[in-house]
Amino acid sequence: RLMVHRQDEGLQGLEAEVVRCNLLDREGVRSFVKGVDAVIHTAAVISVAGGDPQGRLADVNIAGTRHVVDACLQERVGRLLHFGTIHVFDPFPLEEVLDETRPLRTEGAGAYDRTKVAGNRLVLDAVEKGLDAVILSPTSVFGPHDYYPSLLGKGISDIYRKRIPMLIPGGYDFVFVDDVVNGAVNALERGRTGENYLLSGHYLTVKQLAALIGEVGGVRTPRRIVPMPVLQAMLPVFRIQSKLTGQPALFTRESLKVLKESPQRISSAKAEKELGYRKTEIGQAMKATLDWFADAGLLHG
């Protein structure tokens, strides 16, 4: 049984009952979880815009999570698997290994980070009340069946199609969607109640990511990097362009900060030991991604 709000392209080919419901509909959520053995909560609003002027992040990531947690408690659901994010952890110090013992973010966190931290705490509070819940915290997920596409999926497509003429400094940890799915399936059976498991992949600078896309896809990709001070000076231009086009800004202060302050040594050792988590080789993962993007028509135009 699958609960969706509006978009359902990602459910193509799945043989399952589809229920349309808004996470803010408390009774609708409770009705959905009635009689199920386990709930996998993946719904969230992801944003690197920095703020939350319309309150969507708080509505979905906090209030929506509260409704899911409350419904699972009320209906005595066997297990809740809650998807958190690497963003809940304090990235500093960047040079040290980041694992599940790292404190959660407090200072300097953007709106997305704060709402996901709050969601995690709601889940852990429910564990204290008797809910069997496990948290998974993946890094930046990419792979096939990215129909919309996601921010990262659009970035991969734009680099392939040379829509981005120059690159930016920094990097991130990228994890293949198949690995995250396998980790989730194993967590349903093997995850320990109240535990958080990091699902990391491979750290790549933006330049390395572009080179990988070019190598695997057989295309020439951008190589030149725009210095960070230049990008920061251009942020007002990106904001104006966004308002005129109605499209998200190419870069924001928050997105530049994320790439600049991204830990390079994120450990998935706990998930590997307890969940049997494994990482797909990055070239193989990118090939599967580009092959699917090509079939879906996302690499043309």
Short mmCIF file of C-alpha atoms in Angstrom, two decimals:
data_model
loop_
_atom_site.label_atom_id
_atom_site.label_comp_id
_atom_site.label_asym_id
_atom_site.label_seq_id
_atom_site.Cartn_x
_atom_site.Cartn_y
_atom_site.Cartn_z
CA ARG A 1 0.00 0.00 0.00
CA LEU A 2 1.44 3.36 -1.07
CA MET A 3 0.39 6.82 0.07
CA VAL A 4 1.01 9.73 -2.29
CA HIS A 5 -0.07 13.35 -2.37
CA ARG A 6 -0.16 14.37 -6.03
CA GLN A 7 2.78 13.15 -8.10
CA ASP A 8 2.81 9.43 -8.77
CA GLU A 9 5.08 8.99 -11.82
CA GLY A 10 7.64 7.23 -9.65
CA LEU A 11 5.14 4.45 -8.95
CA GLN A 12 4.98 3.26 -12.56
CA GLY A 13 5.12 -0.52 -12.83
CA LEU A 14 4.50 -1.18 -9.14
CA GLU A 15 1.70 -3.55 -8.23
CA ALA A 16 0.36 -1.90 -5.11
CA GLU A 17 -2.70 -0.12 -3.80
CA VAL A 18 -2.25 3.65 -4.16
CA VAL A 19 -3.95 5.94 -1.64
CA ARG A 20 -3.99 9.71 -2.16
CA CYS A 21 -3.66 11.62 1.08
CA ASN A 22 -2.08 14.78 2.45
CA LEU A 23 0.34 14.24 5.35
CA LEU A 24 -1.37 17.13 7.10
CA ASP A 25 -4.62 15.13 7.17
CA ARG A 26 -4.18 13.50 10.56
CA GLU A 27 -7.16 11.16 10.27
CA GLY A 28 -6.29 10.28 6.68
CA VAL A 29 -2.80 9.21 7.74
CA ARG A 30 -4.20 7.15 10.61
CA SER A 31 -6.63 5.43 8.27
CA PHE A 32 -3.80 4.64 5.86
CA VAL A 33 -1.60 2.88 8.46
CA LYS A 34 -4.46 0.89 9.98
CA GLY A 35 -3.76 -2.83 9.80
CA VAL A 36 -0.26 -2.64 8.29
CA ASP A 37 2.80 -4.42 9.69
CA ALA A 38 5.31 -1.65 8.95
CA VAL A 39 5.42 1.91 7.66
CA ILE A 40 8.28 3.38 5.60
CA HIS A 41 8.13 7.16 5.87
CA THR A 42 10.02 8.79 2.99
CA ALA A 43 7.87 11.88 2.39
CA ALA A 44 9.67 15.18 2.91
CA VAL A 45 10.23 18.59 1.41
CA ILE A 46 13.90 19.05 0.50
CA SER A 47 15.23 22.56 0.10
CA VAL A 48 18.55 24.36 -0.23
CA ALA A 49 16.89 27.77 -0.43
CA GLY A 50 17.81 28.53 3.19
CA GLY A 51 14.51 29.81 4.59
CA ASP A 52 10.94 28.56 4.83
CA PRO A 53 8.75 31.61 4.07
CA GLN A 54 5.65 29.58 3.21
CA GLY A 55 6.08 27.10 6.05
CA ARG A 56 6.11 24.04 3.75
CA LEU A 57 9.23 22.57 5.34
CA ALA A 58 7.76 22.80 8.83
CA ASP A 59 4.36 21.52 7.66
CA VAL A 60 5.65 18.39 5.95
CA ASN A 61 8.89 17.59 7.76
CA ILE A 62 7.62 18.28 11.29
CA ALA A 63 3.81 18.26 11.38
CA GLY A 64 3.61 15.51 8.75
CA THR A 65 6.11 13.37 10.64
CA ARG A 66 4.18 13.96 13.86
CA HIS A 67 1.02 12.67 12.20
CA VAL A 68 2.82 9.55 10.95
CA VAL A 69 4.36 8.87 14.35
CA ASP A 70 1.08 9.41 16.20
CA ALA A 71 -0.80 7.18 13.76
CA CYS A 72 1.75 4.39 14.17
CA LEU A 73 1.42 4.59 17.95
CA GLN A 74 -2.37 4.68 17.87
CA GLU A 75 -2.69 1.80 15.42
CA ARG A 76 0.09 -0.24 17.04
CA VAL A 77 2.08 -0.55 13.81
CA GLY A 78 4.81 -3.19 14.08
CA ARG A 79 7.67 -0.96 12.91
CA LEU A 80 8.24 2.55 11.58
CA LEU A 81 11.19 3.11 9.27
CA HIS A 82 11.78 6.86 9.16
CA PHE A 83 14.00 8.43 6.52
CA GLY A 84 16.12 11.19 7.97
CA THR A 85 19.14 12.75 6.27
CA ILE A 86 22.85 13.36 6.65
CA HIS A 87 21.86 17.02 7.12
CA VAL A 88 20.77 16.36 10.72
CA PHE A 89 24.38 15.87 11.83
CA ASP A 90 26.80 18.66 12.71
CA PRO A 91 29.33 18.60 9.84
CA PHE A 92 32.19 19.99 11.93
CA PRO A 93 34.99 19.17 12.27
CA LEU A 94 35.05 18.40 8.53
CA GLU A 95 38.35 16.50 8.63
CA GLU A 96 37.14 13.89 11.13
CA VAL A 97 35.11 10.77 10.38
CA LEU A 98 31.39 11.47 10.73
CA ASP A 99 29.31 8.65 12.15
CA GLU A 100 26.11 8.24 14.16
CA THR A 101 27.78 9.48 17.36
CA ARG A 102 28.16 12.99 15.89
CA PRO A 103 25.87 15.54 17.63
CA LEU A 104 22.82 16.81 15.78
CA ARG A 105 22.91 20.24 14.18
CA THR A 106 21.99 23.28 16.24
CA GLU A 107 24.03 26.35 15.31
CA GLY A 108 24.13 27.57 11.72
CA ALA A 109 21.57 25.10 10.43
CA GLY A 110 19.28 26.01 7.54
CA ALA A 111 15.51 25.57 7.63
CA TYR A 112 15.63 22.13 6.00
CA ASP A 113 18.22 20.86 8.47
CA ARG A 114 16.27 22.20 11.45
CA THR A 115 13.00 20.60 10.36
CA LYS A 116 14.65 17.23 9.76
CA VAL A 117 16.32 17.36 13.18
CA ALA A 118 12.90 18.06 14.69
CA GLY A 119 11.43 15.12 12.76
CA ASN A 120 14.11 12.79 14.12
CA ARG A 121 13.37 13.91 17.66
CA LEU A 122 9.66 13.22 17.20
CA VAL A 123 10.50 9.66 16.17
CA LEU A 124 12.85 9.11 19.11
CA ASP A 125 10.29 10.57 21.53
CA ALA A 126 7.78 8.04 20.19
CA VAL A 127 10.29 5.23 20.78
CA GLU A 128 10.25 6.24 24.45
CA LYS A 129 6.47 5.75 24.33
CA GLY A 130 6.79 2.24 22.96
CA LEU A 131 7.01 2.68 19.18
CA ASP A 132 9.36 0.31 17.37
CA ALA A 133 11.11 2.76 15.05
CA VAL A 134 14.39 2.90 13.14
CA ILE A 135 15.92 5.94 11.41
CA LEU A 136 17.92 5.84 8.18
CA SER A 137 20.08 8.83 7.22
CA PRO A 138 21.23 8.67 3.59
CA THR A 139 23.50 11.18 1.94
CA SER A 140 22.54 12.64 -1.48
CA VAL A 141 20.61 9.94 -3.34
CA PHE A 142 20.83 9.46 -7.11
CA GLY A 143 19.83 6.77 -9.57
CA PRO A 144 17.16 5.49 -11.96
CA HIS A 145 13.43 6.27 -11.71
CA ASP A 146 14.07 9.92 -10.88
CA TYR A 147 11.03 11.08 -12.83
CA TYR A 148 10.64 14.68 -11.64
CA PRO A 149 13.73 14.91 -11.50
CA SER A 150 15.26 15.64 -8.08
CA LEU A 151 17.71 18.50 -7.53
CA LEU A 152 20.64 16.10 -7.95
CA GLY A 153 19.03 14.35 -10.91
CA LYS A 154 18.54 17.69 -12.64
CA GLY A 155 22.14 18.58 -11.88
CA ILE A 156 23.39 15.35 -13.46
CA SER A 157 21.21 15.94 -16.53
CA ASP A 158 22.30 19.59 -16.82
CA ILE A 159 25.99 18.67 -16.62
CA TYR A 160 25.52 15.97 -19.27
CA ARG A 161 23.68 18.39 -21.57
CA LYS A 162 26.17 21.22 -20.94
CA ARG A 163 23.44 23.38 -19.41
CA ILE A 164 25.97 24.30 -16.72
CA PRO A 165 28.92 25.98 -18.50
CA MET A 166 31.22 26.11 -15.47
CA LEU A 167 31.51 24.22 -12.21
CA ILE A 168 31.51 25.30 -8.59
CA PRO A 169 33.92 24.47 -5.76
CA GLY A 170 33.15 21.90 -3.10
CA GLY A 171 31.61 18.46 -3.18
CA TYR A 172 29.26 16.02 -1.53
CA ASP A 173 28.72 12.36 -0.68
CA PHE A 174 26.53 10.67 -3.30
CA VAL A 175 24.76 7.36 -2.64
CA PHE A 176 23.14 5.05 -5.21
CA VAL A 177 19.39 4.60 -4.79
CA ASP A 178 19.59 0.79 -5.06
CA ASP A 179 21.95 0.70 -2.08
CA VAL A 180 19.56 2.85 -0.03
CA VAL A 181 16.63 0.59 -0.94
CA ASN A 182 18.54 -2.54 0.05
CA GLY A 183 19.54 -0.87 3.31
CA ALA A 184 15.90 -0.01 4.01
CA VAL A 185 14.68 -3.55 3.33
CA ASN A 186 17.31 -4.97 5.67
CA ALA A 187 16.55 -2.33 8.31
CA LEU A 188 12.93 -3.50 8.47
CA GLU A 189 14.14 -6.87 9.73
CA ARG A 190 17.54 -6.20 11.26
CA GLY A 191 17.57 -2.59 12.44
CA ARG A 192 17.64 -2.02 16.19
CA THR A 193 14.81 -0.02 17.72
CA GLY A 194 15.71 3.62 18.32
CA GLU A 195 18.90 3.46 16.27
CA ASN A 196 20.00 5.76 13.45
CA TYR A 197 21.95 4.30 10.51
CA LEU A 198 24.01 6.39 8.10
CA LEU A 199 23.82 5.23 4.49
CA SER A 200 26.75 6.91 2.75
CA GLY A 201 28.17 6.40 -0.71
CA HIS A 202 31.15 8.08 -2.35
CA TYR A 203 32.44 11.61 -1.81
CA LEU A 204 33.08 13.48 -5.06
CA THR A 205 33.94 17.09 -5.72
CA VAL A 206 31.66 18.74 -8.27
CA LYS A 207 34.58 18.58 -10.71
CA GLN A 208 34.97 14.84 -10.11
CA LEU A 209 31.21 14.34 -10.53
CA ALA A 210 31.26 16.15 -13.88
CA ALA A 211 34.28 14.13 -15.03
CA LEU A 212 32.52 10.90 -14.05
CA ILE A 213 29.39 11.88 -15.98
CA GLY A 214 31.54 12.68 -19.01
CA GLU A 215 33.55 9.46 -18.79
CA VAL A 216 30.55 7.17 -18.31
CA GLY A 217 28.28 9.06 -20.71
CA GLY A 218 30.89 9.54 -23.42
CA VAL A 219 30.41 13.32 -23.57
CA ARG A 220 32.58 16.35 -22.92
CA THR A 221 31.59 18.01 -19.66
CA PRO A 222 32.62 21.35 -18.08
CA ARG A 223 35.98 21.55 -16.34
CA ARG A 224 36.47 25.17 -15.32
CA ILE A 225 35.60 26.12 -11.74
CA VAL A 226 34.15 29.49 -10.74
CA PRO A 227 35.78 30.77 -7.50
CA MET A 228 33.48 30.81 -4.50
CA PRO A 229 33.77 34.61 -3.93
CA VAL A 230 32.57 35.21 -7.50
CA LEU A 231 29.57 32.92 -7.00
CA GLN A 232 28.69 34.60 -3.72
CA ALA A 233 28.82 38.01 -5.39
CA MET A 234 26.44 36.74 -8.09
CA LEU A 235 23.77 35.47 -5.66
CA PRO A 236 21.55 38.59 -6.09
CA VAL A 237 21.60 37.98 -9.86
CA PHE A 238 20.51 34.37 -9.37
CA ARG A 239 17.66 35.53 -7.10
CA ILE A 240 16.41 38.05 -9.67
CA GLN A 241 16.65 35.47 -12.44
CA SER A 242 14.63 33.05 -10.32
CA LYS A 243 11.87 35.61 -9.76
CA LEU A 244 11.69 36.45 -13.46
CA THR A 245 11.62 32.85 -14.69
CA GLY A 246 9.67 31.25 -11.85
CA GLN A 247 12.38 28.59 -11.64
CA PRO A 248 14.52 27.78 -8.58
CA ALA A 249 17.69 29.85 -8.32
CA LEU A 250 20.72 28.22 -9.94
CA PHE A 251 22.62 28.68 -6.67
CA THR A 252 21.68 29.99 -3.24
CA ARG A 253 23.71 30.95 -0.20
CA GLU A 254 22.54 27.72 1.41
CA SER A 255 23.44 25.45 -1.53
CA LEU A 256 26.94 26.94 -1.73
CA LYS A 257 27.33 26.48 2.01
CA VAL A 258 26.28 22.83 1.76
CA LEU A 259 28.93 22.08 -0.87
CA LYS A 260 31.58 24.04 1.01
CA GLU A 261 30.85 22.46 4.41
CA SER A 262 30.28 18.86 3.34
CA PRO A 263 32.17 16.17 5.31
CA GLN A 264 34.34 13.94 3.15
CA ARG A 265 34.59 10.98 5.53
CA ILE A 266 31.06 9.78 6.26
CA SER A 267 31.08 6.29 7.73
CA SER A 268 28.44 3.67 7.01
CA ALA A 269 30.30 1.07 9.10
CA LYS A 270 27.39 0.65 11.51
CA ALA A 271 24.93 -0.06 8.68
CA GLU A 272 27.44 -2.38 7.01
CA LYS A 273 27.86 -4.39 10.21
CA GLU A 274 24.25 -4.50 11.41
CA LEU A 275 22.23 -4.25 8.18
CA GLY A 276 24.59 -5.86 5.68
CA TYR A 277 24.72 -2.53 3.83
CA ARG A 278 26.90 -2.46 0.70
CA LYS A 279 27.94 0.27 -1.74
CA THR A 280 27.76 -0.04 -5.51
CA GLU A 281 30.88 1.04 -7.41
CA ILE A 282 30.34 4.67 -8.39
CA GLY A 283 30.97 4.20 -12.12
CA GLN A 284 28.50 1.32 -12.29
CA ALA A 285 25.94 3.39 -10.39
CA MET A 286 26.36 6.37 -12.73
CA LYS A 287 26.03 4.16 -15.82
CA ALA A 288 22.73 2.75 -14.55
CA THR A 289 21.57 6.31 -13.86
CA LEU A 290 22.51 7.74 -17.24
CA ASP A 291 21.07 4.72 -19.07
CA TRP A 292 17.72 5.25 -17.36
CA PHE A 293 17.84 9.02 -17.89
CA ALA A 294 18.46 8.43 -21.60
CA ASP A 295 15.53 6.01 -21.88
CA ALA A 296 13.31 8.53 -20.05
CA GLY A 297 14.31 11.35 -22.41
CA LEU A 298 15.99 13.40 -19.69
CA LEU A 299 19.31 13.73 -21.51
CA HIS A 300 17.94 15.35 -24.65
CA GLY A 301 17.19 18.95 -25.48
#
